[in-house]
Amino acid sequence: MNNEMWAKLHGATVHFPIALILCSGVMDASGFCWPGLATRRGLNVAGYWTLMLGALGTVPAVVSGLVMSNGVMLGHDAMRFHHLFVWPAFALIVGLAVWRALAGDFATRKPPAGYLATVGLATALIMGAGYWGGEMMLGH
Amino acid sequence: MNNLDESRPRPASPAGGKSIALAILAAALALASAFGLSMGLRRVESQTSHQQPTPEVWFESPTPTSPALVAQGRTLFLASCAHCHGADARGDEGPDLHDVRVSDRYIAHLITHGIPHEMPSFAKKHGAADITALTAYLRSLGNGSAFYCLVVRLRHGARWTATRSTSMSLMKTNGTRMPPRP
């Protein structure tokens, strides 16, 4: 397969983790802000599983990105900025997912504020990565 | 019922050190795997010549070469090409240029026209003389296939091929100074 095909696959795969992790954060945050909500438990269960799926989704996104660039970890200019956001985001998301899976019966429990803050940080990093990814595509 | 999960005994320490340490370990592992994949891909990339060997290399009249030309070509290479192809031409962002299997005409075309989105054009920077030197340098890094060597040897005589492939070692024996590495 040529790089162009991998570039398309990258575009096709990155949006799943972006959307899932953003949704996960929003649902957990609502459960956190309104603990009395009747659907609170359901929100946290959904937050848990969207995070897991999002974390799984980072794997094809990262692999297709690396293959399309022939294994560039940093690169230059827009590519460099893209990666400076991507790698911390990737590490955070994997870390968050593993922590949440390990930290006991958390699917139905509202996660602590520190967790939500970290998801917020990961989301901000993802946005930065997306912004520079777009810059790369538009080209200058 | 709704509060069942809340009233169940909490796991020893949900936010405890062990889970956090494992999470950090997993994050580090994920980054390390990405890095490993990257190294593997770069290796494959730098070992594959992008162009198929062109039969043209067997028929074209070869670019002249000499240890002095090779040395000159290396200087030009370090100035214009090394930041992509590596100071030793073993590949970096651009591919490894040892044993390239493309023709001299193709190399000259590449230097003057570049490759869209991949390699810039050097039409303004390097004229015919520079291209000759650069080609001599690239050829000194290896002649490509053994078959190509044989054909060139038959057509141009052994002496020429010997100069072409051993210019680097000749440079040392002649006392021609190699330009220092950047």
mmCIF file of C-alpha atoms in Angstrom, chain B residues 34-176:
data_model
loop_
_atom_site.group_PDB
_atom_site.id
_atom_site.type_symbol
_atom_site.label_atom_id
_atom_site.label_comp_id
_atom_site.label_asym_id
_atom_site.label_seq_id
_atom_site.Cartn_x
_atom_site.Cartn_y
_atom_site.Cartn_z
ATOM 1 C CA ALA B 34 5.265 3.773 18.845
ATOM 2 C CA PHE B 35 8.965 4.580 18.869
ATOM 3 C CA GLY B 36 9.864 0.971 18.077
ATOM 4 C CA LEU B 37 7.443 0.900 15.170
ATOM 5 C CA SER B 38 8.876 4.191 13.965
ATOM 6 C CA MET B 39 12.438 2.838 14.027
ATOM 7 C CA GLY B 40 11.353 -0.295 12.172
ATOM 8 C CA LEU B 41 9.549 1.694 9.510
ATOM 9 C CA ARG B 42 12.506 4.023 9.023
ATOM 10 C CA ARG B 43 14.783 1.061 8.623
ATOM 11 C CA VAL B 44 12.608 -0.510 5.945
ATOM 12 C CA GLU B 45 12.214 2.880 4.307
ATOM 13 C CA SER B 46 15.926 3.587 4.167
ATOM 14 C CA GLN B 47 16.691 0.174 2.740
ATOM 15 C CA THR B 48 14.284 0.309 -0.155
ATOM 16 C CA SER B 49 15.312 2.182 -3.265
ATOM 17 C CA HIS B 50 12.339 4.175 -4.424
ATOM 18 C CA GLN B 51 12.856 3.690 -8.098
ATOM 19 C CA GLN B 52 13.048 0.408 -9.862
ATOM 20 C CA PRO B 53 16.380 -0.134 -11.587
ATOM 21 C CA THR B 54 16.112 1.460 -14.998
ATOM 22 C CA PRO B 55 17.572 -0.393 -17.999
ATOM 23 C CA GLU B 56 18.754 3.032 -19.065
ATOM 24 C CA VAL B 57 21.712 2.681 -16.694
ATOM 25 C CA TRP B 58 23.106 -0.055 -18.939
ATOM 26 C CA PHE B 59 23.144 2.058 -22.056
ATOM 27 C CA GLU B 60 23.781 5.637 -21.059
ATOM 28 C CA SER B 61 27.253 7.048 -21.391
ATOM 29 C CA PRO B 62 28.415 7.277 -17.808
ATOM 30 C CA THR B 63 29.279 10.460 -15.995
ATOM 31 C CA PRO B 64 33.043 10.907 -15.673
ATOM 32 C CA THR B 65 34.520 10.384 -12.258
ATOM 33 C CA SER B 66 37.745 10.894 -10.359
ATOM 34 C CA PRO B 67 38.730 11.073 -6.715
ATOM 35 C CA ALA B 68 38.793 14.878 -6.947
ATOM 36 C CA LEU B 69 35.286 14.940 -8.412
ATOM 37 C CA VAL B 70 34.058 12.600 -5.697
ATOM 38 C CA ALA B 71 35.554 14.835 -3.015
ATOM 39 C CA GLN B 72 33.954 17.889 -4.610
ATOM 40 C CA GLY B 73 30.664 16.034 -4.855
ATOM 41 C CA ARG B 74 30.840 15.116 -1.203
ATOM 42 C CA THR B 75 31.328 18.755 -0.221
ATOM 43 C CA LEU B 76 28.280 19.733 -2.280
ATOM 44 C CA PHE B 77 26.350 16.822 -0.839
ATOM 45 C CA LEU B 78 27.097 17.862 2.740
ATOM 46 C CA ALA B 79 25.930 21.389 1.962
ATOM 47 C CA SER B 80 22.744 20.622 -0.005
ATOM 48 C CA CYS B 81 21.586 17.085 0.584
ATOM 49 C CA ALA B 82 22.923 15.783 3.908
ATOM 50 C CA HIS B 83 20.170 17.273 6.060
ATOM 51 C CA CYS B 84 17.693 14.969 4.338
ATOM 52 C CA HIS B 85 19.776 12.017 3.209
ATOM 53 C CA GLY B 86 22.139 11.961 6.190
ATOM 54 C CA ALA B 87 25.786 13.063 6.359
ATOM 55 C CA ASP B 88 26.859 9.533 5.445
ATOM 56 C CA ALA B 89 24.067 9.277 2.826
ATOM 57 C CA ARG B 90 22.617 6.407 4.840
ATOM 58 C CA GLY B 91 19.212 8.054 4.837
ATOM 59 C CA ASP B 92 17.294 10.260 7.245
ATOM 60 C CA GLU B 93 14.144 11.978 6.009
ATOM 61 C CA GLY B 94 15.184 10.996 2.507
ATOM 62 C CA PRO B 95 16.247 7.493 1.502
ATOM 63 C CA ASP B 96 19.621 5.807 1.764
ATOM 64 C CA LEU B 97 21.625 6.728 -1.340
ATOM 65 C CA HIS B 98 24.021 3.821 -1.276
ATOM 66 C CA ASP B 99 23.693 1.479 -4.238
ATOM 67 C CA VAL B 100 21.057 3.585 -5.980
ATOM 68 C CA ARG B 101 19.823 1.721 -9.006
ATOM 69 C CA VAL B 102 18.706 4.700 -11.043
ATOM 70 C CA SER B 103 20.485 6.088 -14.103
ATOM 71 C CA ASP B 104 22.806 9.091 -14.192
ATOM 72 C CA ARG B 105 20.262 10.912 -16.300
ATOM 73 C CA TYR B 106 17.639 10.238 -13.669
ATOM 74 C CA ILE B 107 19.903 11.577 -10.908
ATOM 75 C CA ALA B 108 20.570 14.746 -12.921
ATOM 76 C CA HIS B 109 16.851 15.134 -13.579
ATOM 77 C CA LEU B 110 16.113 14.653 -9.881
ATOM 78 C CA ILE B 111 18.607 17.310 -8.810
ATOM 79 C CA THR B 112 17.302 19.884 -11.287
ATOM 80 C CA HIS B 113 13.585 19.133 -10.956
ATOM 81 C CA GLY B 114 13.224 17.642 -7.474
ATOM 82 C CA ILE B 115 10.283 15.452 -6.506
ATOM 83 C CA PRO B 116 7.005 17.216 -5.701
ATOM 84 C CA HIS B 117 6.368 17.255 -1.929
ATOM 85 C CA GLU B 118 9.471 15.133 -1.340
ATOM 86 C CA MET B 119 12.656 16.743 -2.520
ATOM 87 C CA PRO B 120 13.307 20.343 -3.608
ATOM 88 C CA SER B 121 14.636 21.343 -7.013
ATOM 89 C CA PHE B 122 18.251 22.486 -7.083
ATOM 90 C CA ALA B 123 18.074 24.020 -10.563
ATOM 91 C CA LYS B 124 19.165 27.449 -9.298
ATOM 92 C CA LYS B 125 21.850 26.132 -6.988
ATOM 93 C CA HIS B 126 23.593 23.377 -8.918
ATOM 94 C CA GLY B 127 24.586 23.581 -12.578
ATOM 95 C CA ALA B 128 25.936 20.846 -14.833
ATOM 96 C CA ALA B 129 29.397 20.818 -13.217
ATOM 97 C CA ASP B 130 27.950 20.384 -9.741
ATOM 98 C CA ILE B 131 25.651 17.630 -10.972
ATOM 99 C CA THR B 132 28.615 15.771 -12.434
ATOM 100 C CA ALA B 133 30.404 15.995 -9.091
ATOM 101 C CA LEU B 134 27.307 14.953 -7.133
ATOM 102 C CA THR B 135 26.750 11.995 -9.463
ATOM 103 C CA ALA B 136 30.374 10.943 -9.072
ATOM 104 C CA TYR B 137 29.940 11.063 -5.304
ATOM 105 C CA LEU B 138 26.687 9.077 -5.351
ATOM 106 C CA ARG B 139 28.234 6.462 -7.642
ATOM 107 C CA SER B 140 31.198 6.157 -5.286
ATOM 108 C CA LEU B 141 28.715 4.918 -2.669
ATOM 109 C CA GLY B 142 28.035 1.795 -4.671
ATOM 110 C CA ASN B 143 27.085 0.820 -8.164
ATOM 111 C CA GLY B 144 23.789 -0.853 -7.514
ATOM 112 C CA SER B 145 23.398 -4.320 -8.908
ATOM 113 C CA ALA B 146 26.206 -6.690 -9.721
ATOM 114 C CA PHE B 147 24.653 -7.066 -13.160
ATOM 115 C CA TYR B 148 24.946 -3.346 -13.732
ATOM 116 C CA CYS B 149 28.617 -3.478 -12.740
ATOM 117 C CA LEU B 150 29.209 -6.287 -15.184
ATOM 118 C CA VAL B 151 27.544 -4.483 -18.086
ATOM 119 C CA VAL B 152 29.404 -1.265 -17.418
ATOM 120 C CA ARG B 153 32.643 -3.178 -17.065
ATOM 121 C CA LEU B 154 32.109 -4.875 -20.423
ATOM 122 C CA ARG B 155 31.232 -1.614 -22.108
ATOM 123 C CA HIS B 156 33.784 0.704 -20.599
ATOM 124 C CA GLY B 157 36.593 -1.507 -19.499
ATOM 125 C CA ALA B 158 37.669 -2.566 -16.081
ATOM 126 C CA ARG B 159 39.679 0.536 -15.274
ATOM 127 C CA TRP B 160 36.721 2.850 -15.437
ATOM 128 C CA THR B 161 34.523 0.688 -13.205
ATOM 129 C CA ALA B 162 37.333 0.355 -10.730
ATOM 130 C CA THR B 163 37.667 4.123 -10.506
ATOM 131 C CA ARG B 164 33.962 4.512 -10.241
ATOM 132 C CA SER B 165 33.447 2.139 -7.355
ATOM 133 C CA THR B 166 36.683 2.636 -5.492
ATOM 134 C CA SER B 167 37.032 6.394 -5.713
ATOM 135 C CA MET B 168 36.532 6.600 -1.995
ATOM 136 C CA SER B 169 39.411 4.309 -1.186
ATOM 137 C CA LEU B 170 41.504 5.899 -3.953
ATOM 138 C CA MET B 171 40.964 9.225 -2.301
ATOM 139 C CA LYS B 172 42.605 7.918 0.804
ATOM 140 C CA THR B 173 45.550 6.340 -0.991
ATOM 141 C CA ASN B 174 46.074 9.446 -3.145
ATOM 142 C CA GLY B 175 46.086 11.572 -0.051
ATOM 143 C CA THR B 176 43.051 13.510 -1.244
#
